[in-house]
């Protein structure tokens, strides 16, 4: 009898435990149903937000349409019409606590207390997005965050002033083909240095389709003082290219990209890695060696130095130049037979010219630069181009294509090739987890020596530039783990 009672108590306890477990499971399901991402409460909140967005939009339409007849009657131009709309919006009780800003002559921007952003133009009223209050950027990136107007601007960061040429896109972009940004006013010339950085700002998502190319305008005298792609949403590169292989002919400056919480900056230094020194070759054609000095590779966001030209038969090659914040170093010219070639120009200028004794017809190559140096006796000139400054900032990056700021190859030669130019400085910033893919700042190769048999030398390799990538989600730059 006692045994049966103990069994009954055991069964009752087990049943109670099972009942409690079932109730907990049901409670969990109920809570998830109410509060999950797809829960009833969340869907109700989303519906309420959508209703509020539509309400604001309808009120703006009523204001604009109410003034349209006055526009016709009073023969207002579009500026006056927008002036009147702006006044009425500011009077409207619904927008008393909103930020109402005249972005330019054609556009009014309204940011409501919920941080909903609307655009009002003469012919359109449109909801754009909800402002992300967590998106607080600093340094040059923060300065660009505040600009939303096409054209020329000047910003100051940590005591340095930067002139920029900004291209602004206020909606999602989907690009194929080639997109070139900047113009002749941004870049250097034979006698003048480059003047501006070119910035492409997309307020939304940017998608590059296969084989799409995004790059800055350039001439033989180089490109702008850096190329910056800024995207507030997701930058998706579907087998396309973002390129800056043409550095600026310009004196270097410290580029203060991002200020960390402790006040330190993520900085591209004004001076990059040093170039390869002149090479004074032995007094023999049959040297059986490679006679040049390569440029030094960059560290800590530096560009790479330019490679020296090759030297042969007591020839003295031209030196490669030191890189700057805006350009990898230029390559020196090849030297042959008791004469000196010219050095690569400083500050991203021309590559060095090759030189050989006049009664010899054997060729020497020019160094890579902006423009490439000339070869001699039917040898190749150096390629135009040096690795440039490339900056990319986005909320999220999905890179299944190529991003690069590579150096260029020196001129080939029968005897002594020209030096390659240094790689650039690539700087990647993102907020959310990203897929970074292929990103390079490769050195430019030295120009090949084609004779062989120990009677030729190639030019010096440029120094590799740097690729620095990381998250700024916390406010501090955190280097991406490879």
GROMACS .gro file of N, CA, C and O in nm, residues 108-164:
model
  228
  108UNK      N    1   1.441   7.149  -5.106
  108UNK     CA    2   1.419   7.166  -4.962
  108UNK      C    3   1.427   7.027  -4.899
  108UNK      O    4   1.371   6.931  -4.950
  109UNK      N    5   1.497   7.018  -4.785
  109UNK     CA    6   1.504   6.892  -4.712
  109UNK      C    7   1.435   6.908  -4.577
  109UNK      O    8   1.456   7.006  -4.507
  110UNK      N    9   1.350   6.809  -4.544
  110UNK     CA   10   1.280   6.808  -4.416
  110UNK      C   11   1.320   6.683  -4.340
  110UNK      O   12   1.313   6.572  -4.395
  111UNK      N   13   1.365   6.698  -4.216
  111UNK     CA   14   1.394   6.585  -4.128
  111UNK      C   15   1.299   6.594  -4.010
  111UNK      O   16   1.307   6.687  -3.929
  112UNK      N   17   1.207   6.500  -3.999
  112UNK     CA   18   1.106   6.503  -3.894
  112UNK      C   19   1.165   6.459  -3.759
  112UNK      O   20   1.280   6.413  -3.753
  113UNK      N   21   1.084   6.468  -3.653
  113UNK     CA   22   1.132   6.426  -3.521
  113UNK      C   23   1.164   6.277  -3.518
  113UNK      O   24   1.247   6.232  -3.438
  114UNK      N   25   1.099   6.199  -3.605
  114UNK     CA   26   1.130   6.055  -3.614
  114UNK      C   27   1.252   6.029  -3.702
  114UNK      O   28   1.289   5.915  -3.725
  115UNK      N   29   1.311   6.138  -3.754
  115UNK     CA   30   1.428   6.133  -3.842
  115UNK      C   31   1.394   6.079  -3.981
  115UNK      O   32   1.480   6.024  -4.049
  116UNK      N   33   1.269   6.095  -4.023
  116UNK     CA   34   1.231   6.065  -4.161
  116UNK      C   35   1.276   6.183  -4.248
  116UNK      O   36   1.252   6.299  -4.214
  117UNK      N   37   1.341   6.153  -4.359
  117UNK     CA   38   1.394   6.257  -4.447
  117UNK      C   39   1.310   6.266  -4.574
  117UNK      O   40   1.288   6.165  -4.643
  118UNK      N   41   1.265   6.388  -4.605
  118UNK     CA   42   1.187   6.413  -4.726
  118UNK      C   43   1.257   6.516  -4.813
  118UNK      O   44   1.322   6.609  -4.763
  119UNK      N   45   1.240   6.501  -4.943
  119UNK     CA   46   1.292   6.597  -5.040
  119UNK      C   47   1.175   6.665  -5.110
  119UNK      O   48   1.082   6.598  -5.157
  120UNK      N   49   1.180   6.799  -5.118
  120UNK     CA   50   1.078   6.874  -5.189
  120UNK      C   51   1.146   6.956  -5.298
  120UNK      O   52   1.237   7.036  -5.270
  121UNK      N   53   1.104   6.935  -5.423
  121UNK     CA   54   1.150   7.017  -5.535
  121UNK      C   55   1.028   7.079  -5.602
  121UNK      O   56   0.914   7.061  -5.556
  122UNK      N   57   1.051   7.152  -5.709
  122UNK     CA   58   0.939   7.217  -5.777
  122UNK      C   59   0.834   7.117  -5.824
  122UNK      O   60   0.714   7.143  -5.820
  123UNK      N   61   0.880   6.997  -5.865
  123UNK     CA   62   0.788   6.901  -5.925
  123UNK      C   63   0.776   6.769  -5.850
  123UNK      O   64   0.713   6.675  -5.900
  124UNK      N   65   0.839   6.760  -5.732
  124UNK     CA   66   0.840   6.629  -5.666
  124UNK      C   67   0.846   6.644  -5.515
  124UNK      O   68   0.914   6.732  -5.461
  125UNK      N   69   0.772   6.557  -5.447
  125UNK     CA   70   0.781   6.543  -5.301
  125UNK      C   71   0.808   6.396  -5.275
  125UNK      O   72   0.730   6.309  -5.317
  126UNK      N   73   0.919   6.367  -5.205
  126UNK     CA   74   0.959   6.226  -5.196
  126UNK      C   75   1.019   6.196  -5.059
  126UNK      O   76   1.101   6.273  -5.007
  127UNK      N   77   0.977   6.082  -5.002
  127UNK     CA   78   1.042   6.029  -4.882
  127UNK      C   79   1.171   5.960  -4.925
  127UNK      O   80   1.171   5.878  -5.017
  128UNK      N   81   1.283   5.992  -4.858
  128UNK     CA   82   1.411   5.934  -4.896
  128UNK      C   83   1.451   5.817  -4.807
  128UNK      O   84   1.475   5.706  -4.855
  129UNK      N   85   1.458   5.840  -4.677
  129UNK     CA   86   1.504   5.735  -4.586
  129UNK      C   87   1.490   5.785  -4.443
  129UNK      O   88   1.452   5.901  -4.419
  130UNK      N   89   1.521   5.699  -4.348
  130UNK     CA   90   1.527   5.740  -4.209
  130UNK      C   91   1.671   5.765  -4.171
  130UNK      O   92   1.758   5.681  -4.195
  131UNK      N   93   1.697   5.882  -4.116
  131UNK     CA   94   1.834   5.920  -4.081
  131UNK      C   95   1.887   5.828  -3.972
  131UNK      O   96   1.819   5.801  -3.874
  132UNK      N   97   2.008   5.780  -3.992
  132UNK     CA   98   2.073   5.692  -3.894
  132UNK      C   99   2.149   5.777  -3.794
  132UNK      O  100   2.255   5.832  -3.823
  133UNK      N  101   2.095   5.789  -3.673
  133UNK     CA  102   2.159   5.872  -3.570
  133UNK      C  103   2.290   5.813  -3.521
  133UNK      O  104   2.370   5.880  -3.458
  134UNK      N  105   2.311   5.683  -3.547
  134UNK     CA  106   2.435   5.619  -3.505
  134UNK      C  107   2.549   5.646  -3.602
  134UNK      O  108   2.663   5.615  -3.576
  135UNK      N  109   2.514   5.702  -3.719
  135UNK     CA  110   2.615   5.725  -3.822
  135UNK      C  111   2.686   5.857  -3.793
  135UNK      O  112   2.652   5.961  -3.847
  136UNK      N  113   2.780   5.853  -3.703
  136UNK     CA  114   2.857   5.971  -3.666
  136UNK      C  115   2.999   5.949  -3.715
  136UNK      O  116   3.074   5.869  -3.660
  137UNK      N  117   3.035   6.017  -3.819
  137UNK     CA  118   3.168   6.001  -3.877
  137UNK      C  119   3.256   6.118  -3.837
  137UNK      O  120   3.207   6.226  -3.802
  138UNK      N  121   3.385   6.097  -3.844
  138UNK     CA  122   3.481   6.200  -3.804
  138UNK      C  123   3.587   6.215  -3.912
  138UNK      O  124   3.590   6.141  -4.010
  139UNK      N  125   3.678   6.311  -3.892
  139UNK     CA  126   3.785   6.332  -3.988
  139UNK      C  127   3.733   6.375  -4.124
  139UNK      O  128   3.625   6.434  -4.137
  140UNK      N  129   3.810   6.347  -4.228
  140UNK     CA  130   3.767   6.381  -4.363
  140UNK      C  131   3.636   6.309  -4.398
  140UNK      O  132   3.549   6.366  -4.464
  141UNK      N  133   3.621   6.186  -4.352
  141UNK     CA  134   3.498   6.112  -4.378
  141UNK      C  135   3.378   6.185  -4.317
  141UNK      O  136   3.272   6.197  -4.380
  142UNK      N  137   3.393   6.237  -4.196
  142UNK     CA  138   3.286   6.313  -4.134
  142UNK      C  139   3.254   6.441  -4.209
  142UNK      O  140   3.138   6.481  -4.219
  143UNK      N  141   3.357   6.506  -4.262
  143UNK     CA  142   3.335   6.629  -4.339
  143UNK      C  143   3.254   6.600  -4.465
  143UNK      O  144   3.163   6.675  -4.501
  144UNK      N  145   3.285   6.490  -4.531
  144UNK     CA  146   3.210   6.453  -4.653
  144UNK      C  147   3.067   6.415  -4.617
  144UNK      O  148   2.973   6.441  -4.694
  145UNK      N  149   3.048   6.356  -4.501
  145UNK     CA  150   2.912   6.318  -4.458
  145UNK      C  151   2.819   6.438  -4.457
  145UNK      O  152   2.699   6.426  -4.485
  146UNK      N  153   2.873   6.557  -4.428
  146UNK     CA  154   2.790   6.677  -4.413
  146UNK      C  155   2.759   6.747  -4.546
  146UNK      O  156   2.680   6.841  -4.548
  147UNK      N  157   2.820   6.703  -4.655
  147UNK     CA  158   2.802   6.772  -4.784
  147UNK      C  159   2.709   6.691  -4.873
  147UNK      O  160   2.732   6.572  -4.895
  148UNK      N  161   2.606   6.756  -4.926
  148UNK     CA  162   2.510   6.688  -5.013
  148UNK      C  163   2.474   6.776  -5.133
  148UNK      O  164   2.358   6.791  -5.169
  149UNK      N  165   2.575   6.835  -5.191
  149UNK     CA  166   2.552   6.924  -5.305
  149UNK      C  167   2.666   6.908  -5.405
  149UNK      O  168   2.784   6.911  -5.369
  150UNK      N  169   2.631   6.891  -5.532
  150UNK     CA  170   2.732   6.880  -5.637
  150UNK      C  171   2.817   7.007  -5.644
  150UNK      O  172   2.769   7.117  -5.616
  151UNK      N  173   2.942   6.988  -5.682
  151UNK     CA  174   3.026   7.105  -5.707
  151UNK      C  175   3.154   7.106  -5.627
  151UNK      O  176   3.199   7.005  -5.574
  152UNK      N  177   3.212   7.226  -5.617
  152UNK     CA  178   3.340   7.245  -5.551
  152UNK      C  179   3.319   7.287  -5.406
  152UNK      O  180   3.237   7.375  -5.377
  153UNK      N  181   3.396   7.227  -5.317
  153UNK     CA  182   3.386   7.257  -5.174
  153UNK      C  183   3.527   7.260  -5.115
  153UNK      O  184   3.622   7.212  -5.175
  154UNK      N  185   3.535   7.316  -4.995
  154UNK     CA  186   3.661   7.314  -4.922
  154UNK      C  187   3.631   7.279  -4.777
  154UNK      O  188   3.542   7.339  -4.716
  155UNK      N  189   3.701   7.181  -4.723
  155UNK     CA  190   3.679   7.139  -4.586
  155UNK      C  191   3.812   7.141  -4.512
  155UNK      O  192   3.918   7.123  -4.572
  156UNK      N  193   3.805   7.162  -4.381
  156UNK     CA  194   3.926   7.166  -4.300
  156UNK      C  195   3.918   7.057  -4.193
  156UNK      O  196   3.814   7.043  -4.126
  157UNK      N  197   4.024   6.980  -4.177
  157UNK     CA  198   4.031   6.876  -4.076
  157UNK      C  199   4.168   6.885  -4.008
  157UNK      O  200   4.272   6.878  -4.075
  158UNK      N  201   4.166   6.902  -3.877
  158UNK     CA  202   4.291   6.906  -3.799
  158UNK      C  203   4.392   7.007  -3.855
  158UNK      O  204   4.512   6.979  -3.863
  159UNK      N  205   4.341   7.121  -3.898
  159UNK     CA  206   4.428   7.227  -3.946
  159UNK      C  207   4.470   7.219  -4.091
  159UNK      O  208   4.543   7.306  -4.139
  160UNK      N  209   4.427   7.115  -4.162
  160UNK     CA  210   4.461   7.101  -4.304
  160UNK      C  211   4.335   7.123  -4.387
  160UNK      O  212   4.229   7.065  -4.359
  161UNK      N  213   4.345   7.206  -4.490
  161UNK     CA  214   4.232   7.236  -4.577
  161UNK      C  215   4.240   7.151  -4.703
  161UNK      O  216   4.347   7.141  -4.765
  162UNK      N  217   4.128   7.089  -4.738
  162UNK     CA  218   4.121   7.004  -4.857
  162UNK      C  219   4.017   7.059  -4.954
  162UNK      O  220   3.901   7.080  -4.914
  163UNK      N  221   4.057   7.081  -5.076
  163UNK     CA  222   3.962   7.119  -5.181
  163UNK      C  223   3.909   6.992  -5.246
  163UNK      O  224   3.987   6.903  -5.280
  164UNK      N  225   3.778   6.987  -5.263
  164UNK     CA  226   3.717   6.867  -5.321
  164UNK      C  227   3.620   6.903  -5.433
  164UNK      O  228   3.563   7.012  -5.435
   0.00000   0.00000   0.00000
